[in-house]
Amino acid sequence: MSTAAAPRGAAPRGAAALRTDDPAVRPEPTGTVKKLGGLAGWVDDRTGVAKGAGHMLKKVFPDHWSFMLGEIAMYSMIICLLTGVFLTFWFVPSMGEVPYDGSYIPLQGVQMSEAYKTTLDISFDIRGGLLIRQIHHWAALMFVVAVMVHMFRVFFTGAFRKPREINWVIGTVLSLLSIVEGFAGYSLPDDLLSGTGIRAAEGFMQSIPIVGSYVAYFLFGGPFPGEAIIPRFYTAHVLIIPAILIGLFTAHLLLVMVHKHTQYPGPGRTNSNVVGFPLMPVYMAKAGGFFFIVFGAIALVSALFTINPIWAYGPYDPSPVTAGSQPDWYMLFADGGLRLLPGWLEIPIFKWTLSLNVAIGALLLIPVMYTLIGIYPFLEAWVTGDKREHHLLDRPRNAPVRTALGAAFIAEYFVLAMAGVNDILAIKFHLAINSITRALQLLFFVLPVIVFWVTKRLCLSLQRADRNLVLHGRETGNIYRSADGEFTEIHEPLDPYRRWTLVQHEVGTPLALGSTKDANGVESPLSKKARRRARWSQFYFRDSVAPVTPAELAAAHHHGEHDALPSAESATHVGPSEH
Amino acid sequence: MNALAARRRHPAAITVLLLLGLILTGAAYSLLAPKQAQAALASEDQVAAGKSLFLANCASCHGLNAQGTLSGPSLIGVGAASVDFQVSTGRMPAAGTGVQVARGVAKFDEEATAAMAAYVASLGQGPAIPEEAVTSGQGADLARGGEIFRVNCAMCHNFAGAGGALTWGKYAPALKDVTGRQIYEAMVTGPANMPKFTDTNISPEDKNNVIGFLKAIETQPQQGGYHLGNLGPSSEGLFAWVFALGLLIGAAVWLGSKAA
Ligand code: HEM
């Protein structure tokens, strides 16, 4: 395996001892790009891109499957863009009424909008159309799934810390845009389900206090449904949002290049290098291959499994609505929020109605959620007071409170999403929908707390287990009996490489709760603020489990209980515990 | 004319008017009301056989004269269609009490069912067992059937007849493997929480269109591949998270572990 370690400028620090026998850093080939051929040279002579491109192509990218989640998102988005172009060739975003005369028999003769008719035509009368539609929709679902899982990866490993906060914020906006883009697309075919979704969206707008009905009127170009909404959604779906998505996503990737990718802790990996493969050719080959794997997997799923069978839903008509009307999965949490809100929040005031039962779920939930996500890196940095750059990722267990907060967030999201499918749960599990809703209302408040606590405890236990492993080695299961009849289990010491991973992290210490009085014994507003921060710091670090220090390890050796422990010399290879 | 005008304010006038109105409405109703189809003439023997079957299997809940008890409603006037529906779908005899009696395997053969239906029909007029001509779905206008289904039935039974939840554990069942006759009977008798669709709501012809539509979507090929239960976007989301994401992460792990 050829591994390149690109220095991040600063000299390697604590890990030097381990890195002495690392393979020497290969000298970077120079001028390769210029030799790519006459054409490249021609282009370069005129544009001078070679220098920049060559720099990019030599970037080192670490290898880990979880770093490919962002790629899955990227590829699904590209697949959506490609298949979307195909769909625009035939789709007509118009509410004009036409009779259906295509080949789907159960709808022949039905009056429908042109939008719905052309979607049916794509599905039944255009060669390959249904497959492309299904690829488009499955890729859209996978896009949002991958964005979310990618975000979890970034969160739980602490990859959002300085200097990557801006990229986290860009990511948050991308994630919000991806669900808005999805919703706009879901609304276009004007089938019964998408029309119901638009109807719901109209209701959300109307729940804005005071100006609600005017806003809805304005956006729909008159009373619901009107003629304007589908063409407007179309412009948003194929032009505005994709343009912003592509722009932000380019910025996102450029920032990844600028910051260089983070890496998991391990021997030879420091805060100031990147261990991995150069982008060109190794990573390019892998990434390029992965694109085709993702495309292939999504095409396979699309060929075998129906998605959004608009022909079965029928054309939109404001009077009917079908059982099991749900948005696509990424909007379930918002729908669920609405389903959980109690009806008494609808408050009549004289001749007006304040629909808090709708407004809280429909108008507040998404902004509050995304604001919290967006500002998390800054909140954490404030609490921990950590202003340093981080290029080494945290193992999730080594940041118990962060991990627990993330898990609690997921639990809350899950409760909301489940509320969004309460009717499906009722029928599939033979439960009463009313009890499900009650239970979820309760869980909304209780589950995150439980999950927080359990996750934090789990992390701390895992950390302690790590400590044990480092101090006493792996339990071999071999029991020996000494001459005096004493039984001992042989523990096999960890090799220094594995041990490194378990001891390299640092552990935060909570800020001390200082006095609220300043030096003169006067109540100081400044120190009040400091105390508040200290309290949060306590919350974060109170129960920290410190990694094994070299001294502790040496002491464990000295104890002499393990014959097979390594010599004292190798114990100095234990990573530094910096504070 | 003057005399009438003078008595206009007589205290009895209002009563007379009301009576007149009532008589007129009654007469109009008897003329215009949808005719309940007459049960095909049942023989005395059949009714007698039905009665003994009823006494043995149903009377414990519905009462010795089908007048109803605490554990079962009165069957007087529910008609032969109701009995045929309930017994042929295996709902009756009910096994016990729950929020809703579930469909099951029929416990009586055609003949016994027909006998009990004849017996119940003899107790009071109600919808009769429909003719084959309106239950086969033959020659149905599928587009119209589909529209009627979406407007009247999809809110409970889902767009593809996959079923849906009602309050407190009650549900509208999936409409798979239900015969045309049972669909028709369900519409005219409105079992459990289902509304009744009389011939004025949905004409027999349109009922046949609905049946034709349901049969068509049940038997037509799955155009887009396997339908994931026809439950709408939620099963698609679950599939995306579990299966498709699993597939992609599997590929990522495989690729990530490949040495260059
Ligand atoms: C349109 C959606 C998105 C695409 C296409 C995308 C793509 C990528 C790619 C390809 C990478 C590099 C590989 C990797 O670490 O997985 C990356 C890194 C990153 N992404 Fe995203 N991403 C998206 C959304 C998000 C979201 C929603 C967030 C968080 C709110 C986010 C935060 C980050 C961060 C902080 C990094 C740097 C990670 C590191 O260096 O370890 N991204 N993104």
PDB file of C-alpha atoms in Angstrom, chain A residues 321-477:
ATOM      1  CA  VAL A 321     -58.037  12.521  -0.118  1.00  0.00           C
ATOM      2  CA  THR A 322     -56.580   9.073   0.332  1.00  0.00           C
ATOM      3  CA  ALA A 323     -55.831   7.143   3.492  1.00  0.00           C
ATOM      4  CA  GLY A 324     -52.096   7.044   4.054  1.00  0.00           C
ATOM      5  CA  SER A 325     -51.474  10.514   2.625  1.00  0.00           C
ATOM      6  CA  GLN A 326     -47.894  11.164   3.632  1.00  0.00           C
ATOM      7  CA  PRO A 327     -45.129  13.394   2.398  1.00  0.00           C
ATOM      8  CA  ASP A 328     -41.836  11.880   1.319  1.00  0.00           C
ATOM      9  CA  TRP A 329     -39.908  10.645   4.338  1.00  0.00           C
ATOM     10  CA  TYR A 330     -37.811  13.762   4.914  1.00  0.00           C
ATOM     11  CA  MET A 331     -40.932  15.848   5.539  1.00  0.00           C
ATOM     12  CA  LEU A 332     -42.486  13.281   7.851  1.00  0.00           C
ATOM     13  CA  PHE A 333     -41.035  14.934  10.923  1.00  0.00           C
ATOM     14  CA  ALA A 334     -42.805  18.190  10.083  1.00  0.00           C
ATOM     15  CA  ASP A 335     -46.057  16.383   9.333  1.00  0.00           C
ATOM     16  CA  GLY A 336     -45.593  14.467  12.571  1.00  0.00           C
ATOM     17  CA  GLY A 337     -45.121  17.682  14.490  1.00  0.00           C
ATOM     18  CA  LEU A 338     -48.520  18.772  13.232  1.00  0.00           C
ATOM     19  CA  ARG A 339     -50.122  15.480  14.147  1.00  0.00           C
ATOM     20  CA  LEU A 340     -48.788  15.712  17.700  1.00  0.00           C
ATOM     21  CA  LEU A 341     -49.946  19.241  18.411  1.00  0.00           C
ATOM     22  CA  PRO A 342     -53.104  19.242  20.486  1.00  0.00           C
ATOM     23  CA  GLY A 343     -56.225  20.827  19.029  1.00  0.00           C
ATOM     24  CA  TRP A 344     -56.756  23.265  21.896  1.00  0.00           C
ATOM     25  CA  LEU A 345     -53.918  25.338  20.513  1.00  0.00           C
ATOM     26  CA  GLU A 346     -56.397  26.658  18.005  1.00  0.00           C
ATOM     27  CA  ILE A 347     -57.437  29.846  19.734  1.00  0.00           C
ATOM     28  CA  PRO A 348     -60.378  31.907  18.550  1.00  0.00           C
ATOM     29  CA  ILE A 349     -59.932  35.619  19.122  1.00  0.00           C
ATOM     30  CA  PHE A 350     -63.160  37.478  18.377  1.00  0.00           C
ATOM     31  CA  LYS A 351     -63.846  36.687  14.759  1.00  0.00           C
ATOM     32  CA  TRP A 352     -60.318  35.535  13.986  1.00  0.00           C
ATOM     33  CA  THR A 353     -58.596  32.259  14.692  1.00  0.00           C
ATOM     34  CA  LEU A 354     -55.044  31.923  15.862  1.00  0.00           C
ATOM     35  CA  SER A 355     -54.026  28.495  14.559  1.00  0.00           C
ATOM     36  CA  LEU A 356     -51.118  27.759  16.848  1.00  0.00           C
ATOM     37  CA  ASN A 357     -51.929  24.071  16.453  1.00  0.00           C
ATOM     38  CA  VAL A 358     -50.705  24.420  12.882  1.00  0.00           C
ATOM     39  CA  ALA A 359     -48.291  27.326  13.113  1.00  0.00           C
ATOM     40  CA  ILE A 360     -46.010  25.806  15.740  1.00  0.00           C
ATOM     41  CA  GLY A 361     -45.462  22.670  13.717  1.00  0.00           C
ATOM     42  CA  ALA A 362     -45.564  24.142  10.264  1.00  0.00           C
ATOM     43  CA  LEU A 363     -43.833  27.465  10.709  1.00  0.00           C
ATOM     44  CA  LEU A 364     -41.621  27.184  13.772  1.00  0.00           C
ATOM     45  CA  LEU A 365     -40.353  23.619  13.807  1.00  0.00           C
ATOM     46  CA  ILE A 366     -38.167  23.721  10.698  1.00  0.00           C
ATOM     47  CA  PRO A 367     -36.519  27.111  11.345  1.00  0.00           C
ATOM     48  CA  VAL A 368     -35.870  26.265  14.996  1.00  0.00           C
ATOM     49  CA  MET A 369     -34.442  22.887  14.134  1.00  0.00           C
ATOM     50  CA  TYR A 370     -32.168  24.154  11.400  1.00  0.00           C
ATOM     51  CA  THR A 371     -30.993  27.118  13.455  1.00  0.00           C
ATOM     52  CA  LEU A 372     -30.028  24.790  16.272  1.00  0.00           C
ATOM     53  CA  ILE A 373     -28.150  22.565  13.869  1.00  0.00           C
ATOM     54  CA  GLY A 374     -26.411  25.504  12.228  1.00  0.00           C
ATOM     55  CA  ILE A 375     -25.187  27.117  15.420  1.00  0.00           C
ATOM     56  CA  TYR A 376     -24.136  23.952  17.215  1.00  0.00           C
ATOM     57  CA  PRO A 377     -20.402  24.252  16.386  1.00  0.00           C
ATOM     58  CA  PHE A 378     -20.376  27.748  17.838  1.00  0.00           C
ATOM     59  CA  LEU A 379     -22.286  26.703  20.927  1.00  0.00           C
ATOM     60  CA  GLU A 380     -19.910  23.861  21.575  1.00  0.00           C
ATOM     61  CA  ALA A 381     -16.849  26.022  21.041  1.00  0.00           C
ATOM     62  CA  TRP A 382     -18.239  28.565  23.482  1.00  0.00           C
ATOM     63  CA  VAL A 383     -18.910  25.939  26.120  1.00  0.00           C
ATOM     64  CA  THR A 384     -15.594  24.156  25.788  1.00  0.00           C
ATOM     65  CA  GLY A 385     -13.633  27.353  25.229  1.00  0.00           C
ATOM     66  CA  ASP A 386     -11.718  25.419  22.587  1.00  0.00           C
ATOM     67  CA  LYS A 387     -10.305  27.801  20.002  1.00  0.00           C
ATOM     68  CA  ARG A 388      -7.776  25.458  18.427  1.00  0.00           C
ATOM     69  CA  GLU A 389      -7.916  23.854  15.003  1.00  0.00           C
ATOM     70  CA  HIS A 390      -8.902  20.216  14.866  1.00  0.00           C
ATOM     71  CA  HIS A 391      -7.988  17.962  11.992  1.00  0.00           C
ATOM     72  CA  LEU A 392      -8.103  14.731  13.921  1.00  0.00           C
ATOM     73  CA  LEU A 393     -11.585  13.397  14.437  1.00  0.00           C
ATOM     74  CA  ASP A 394     -13.023  12.409  17.773  1.00  0.00           C
ATOM     75  CA  ARG A 395     -14.098   8.884  18.348  1.00  0.00           C
ATOM     76  CA  PRO A 396     -17.742   9.455  19.326  1.00  0.00           C
ATOM     77  CA  ARG A 397     -17.283   7.828  22.729  1.00  0.00           C
ATOM     78  CA  ASN A 398     -14.567  10.323  23.567  1.00  0.00           C
ATOM     79  CA  ALA A 399     -17.059  13.179  23.393  1.00  0.00           C
ATOM     80  CA  PRO A 400     -19.847  11.680  25.498  1.00  0.00           C
ATOM     81  CA  VAL A 401     -22.020  14.753  25.870  1.00  0.00           C
ATOM     82  CA  ARG A 402     -21.855  15.671  22.210  1.00  0.00           C
ATOM     83  CA  THR A 403     -22.624  12.110  21.199  1.00  0.00           C
ATOM     84  CA  ALA A 404     -25.486  11.977  23.663  1.00  0.00           C
ATOM     85  CA  LEU A 405     -26.889  15.270  22.392  1.00  0.00           C
ATOM     86  CA  GLY A 406     -26.742  13.965  18.843  1.00  0.00           C
ATOM     87  CA  ALA A 407     -28.460  10.748  19.835  1.00  0.00           C
ATOM     88  CA  ALA A 408     -31.155  12.713  21.676  1.00  0.00           C
ATOM     89  CA  PHE A 409     -31.698  14.803  18.557  1.00  0.00           C
ATOM     90  CA  ILE A 410     -32.078  11.676  16.462  1.00  0.00           C
ATOM     91  CA  ALA A 411     -34.529  10.289  18.999  1.00  0.00           C
ATOM     92  CA  GLU A 412     -36.607  13.457  18.833  1.00  0.00           C
ATOM     93  CA  TYR A 413     -36.544  13.436  15.049  1.00  0.00           C
ATOM     94  CA  PHE A 414     -37.572   9.795  15.104  1.00  0.00           C
ATOM     95  CA  VAL A 415     -40.525  10.481  17.408  1.00  0.00           C
ATOM     96  CA  LEU A 416     -41.731  13.223  15.063  1.00  0.00           C
ATOM     97  CA  ALA A 417     -41.287  11.060  11.992  1.00  0.00           C
ATOM     98  CA  MET A 418     -43.188   8.218  13.634  1.00  0.00           C
ATOM     99  CA  ALA A 419     -46.003  10.609  14.447  1.00  0.00           C
ATOM    100  CA  GLY A 420     -46.073  11.399  10.741  1.00  0.00           C
ATOM    101  CA  VAL A 421     -46.912   7.767  10.008  1.00  0.00           C
ATOM    102  CA  ASN A 422     -49.204   7.170  12.985  1.00  0.00           C
ATOM    103  CA  ASP A 423     -51.983   5.850  10.760  1.00  0.00           C
ATOM    104  CA  ILE A 424     -49.688   3.375   9.010  1.00  0.00           C
ATOM    105  CA  LEU A 425     -48.358   2.210  12.378  1.00  0.00           C
ATOM    106  CA  ALA A 426     -51.921   1.796  13.601  1.00  0.00           C
ATOM    107  CA  ILE A 427     -52.952  -0.419  10.747  1.00  0.00           C
ATOM    108  CA  LYS A 428     -49.726  -2.407  10.465  1.00  0.00           C
ATOM    109  CA  PHE A 429     -49.356  -3.086  14.186  1.00  0.00           C
ATOM    110  CA  HIS A 430     -53.074  -3.248  15.005  1.00  0.00           C
ATOM    111  CA  LEU A 431     -52.891  -0.400  17.464  1.00  0.00           C
ATOM    112  CA  ALA A 432     -55.273   2.430  18.163  1.00  0.00           C
ATOM    113  CA  ILE A 433     -54.128   5.561  16.391  1.00  0.00           C
ATOM    114  CA  ASN A 434     -55.250   7.617  19.384  1.00  0.00           C
ATOM    115  CA  SER A 435     -53.010   5.702  21.777  1.00  0.00           C
ATOM    116  CA  ILE A 436     -50.078   5.942  19.381  1.00  0.00           C
ATOM    117  CA  THR A 437     -50.472   9.699  19.215  1.00  0.00           C
ATOM    118  CA  ARG A 438     -50.742   9.977  23.004  1.00  0.00           C
ATOM    119  CA  ALA A 439     -47.686   7.808  23.487  1.00  0.00           C
ATOM    120  CA  LEU A 440     -45.686   9.846  20.990  1.00  0.00           C
ATOM    121  CA  GLN A 441     -46.746  13.102  22.637  1.00  0.00           C
ATOM    122  CA  LEU A 442     -45.283  11.742  25.839  1.00  0.00           C
ATOM    123  CA  LEU A 443     -42.186  10.346  24.155  1.00  0.00           C
ATOM    124  CA  PHE A 444     -41.549  13.715  22.559  1.00  0.00           C
ATOM    125  CA  PHE A 445     -40.654  15.004  25.992  1.00  0.00           C
ATOM    126  CA  VAL A 446     -39.297  11.866  27.586  1.00  0.00           C
ATOM    127  CA  LEU A 447     -37.410   9.931  24.950  1.00  0.00           C
ATOM    128  CA  PRO A 448     -34.679  12.488  24.217  1.00  0.00           C
ATOM    129  CA  VAL A 449     -33.867  12.702  27.913  1.00  0.00           C
ATOM    130  CA  ILE A 450     -33.657   8.942  28.267  1.00  0.00           C
ATOM    131  CA  VAL A 451     -31.627   8.577  25.101  1.00  0.00           C
ATOM    132  CA  PHE A 452     -29.289  11.339  26.200  1.00  0.00           C
ATOM    133  CA  TRP A 453     -28.646   9.680  29.517  1.00  0.00           C
ATOM    134  CA  VAL A 454     -28.257   6.168  28.137  1.00  0.00           C
ATOM    135  CA  THR A 455     -25.921   7.277  25.344  1.00  0.00           C
ATOM    136  CA  LYS A 456     -23.759   9.267  27.683  1.00  0.00           C
ATOM    137  CA  ARG A 457     -23.477   6.336  30.076  1.00  0.00           C
ATOM    138  CA  LEU A 458     -22.664   4.033  27.182  1.00  0.00           C
ATOM    139  CA  CYS A 459     -19.899   6.346  26.005  1.00  0.00           C
ATOM    140  CA  LEU A 460     -18.409   6.555  29.458  1.00  0.00           C
ATOM    141  CA  SER A 461     -18.489   2.786  29.827  1.00  0.00           C
ATOM    142  CA  LEU A 462     -16.844   2.352  26.472  1.00  0.00           C
ATOM    143  CA  GLN A 463     -14.152   4.798  27.504  1.00  0.00           C
ATOM    144  CA  ARG A 464     -13.563   2.860  30.705  1.00  0.00           C
ATOM    145  CA  ALA A 465     -13.410  -0.344  28.735  1.00  0.00           C
ATOM    146  CA  ASP A 466     -10.766   1.294  26.544  1.00  0.00           C
ATOM    147  CA  ARG A 467      -8.785   2.229  29.623  1.00  0.00           C
ATOM    148  CA  ASN A 468      -8.949  -1.299  30.898  1.00  0.00           C
ATOM    149  CA  LEU A 469      -7.846  -2.641  27.580  1.00  0.00           C
ATOM    150  CA  VAL A 470      -4.841  -0.352  27.503  1.00  0.00           C
ATOM    151  CA  LEU A 471      -3.848  -1.021  31.090  1.00  0.00           C
ATOM    152  CA  HIS A 472      -4.384  -4.734  31.221  1.00  0.00           C
ATOM    153  CA  GLY A 473      -4.345  -5.852  27.612  1.00  0.00           C
ATOM    154  CA  ARG A 474      -6.696  -8.206  25.858  1.00  0.00           C
ATOM    155  CA  GLU A 475      -8.161 -11.069  27.871  1.00  0.00           C
ATOM    156  CA  THR A 476      -6.916 -14.184  26.153  1.00  0.00           C
ATOM    157  CA  GLY A 477      -9.165 -16.620  27.998  1.00  0.00           C
TER     158      GLY A 477
END
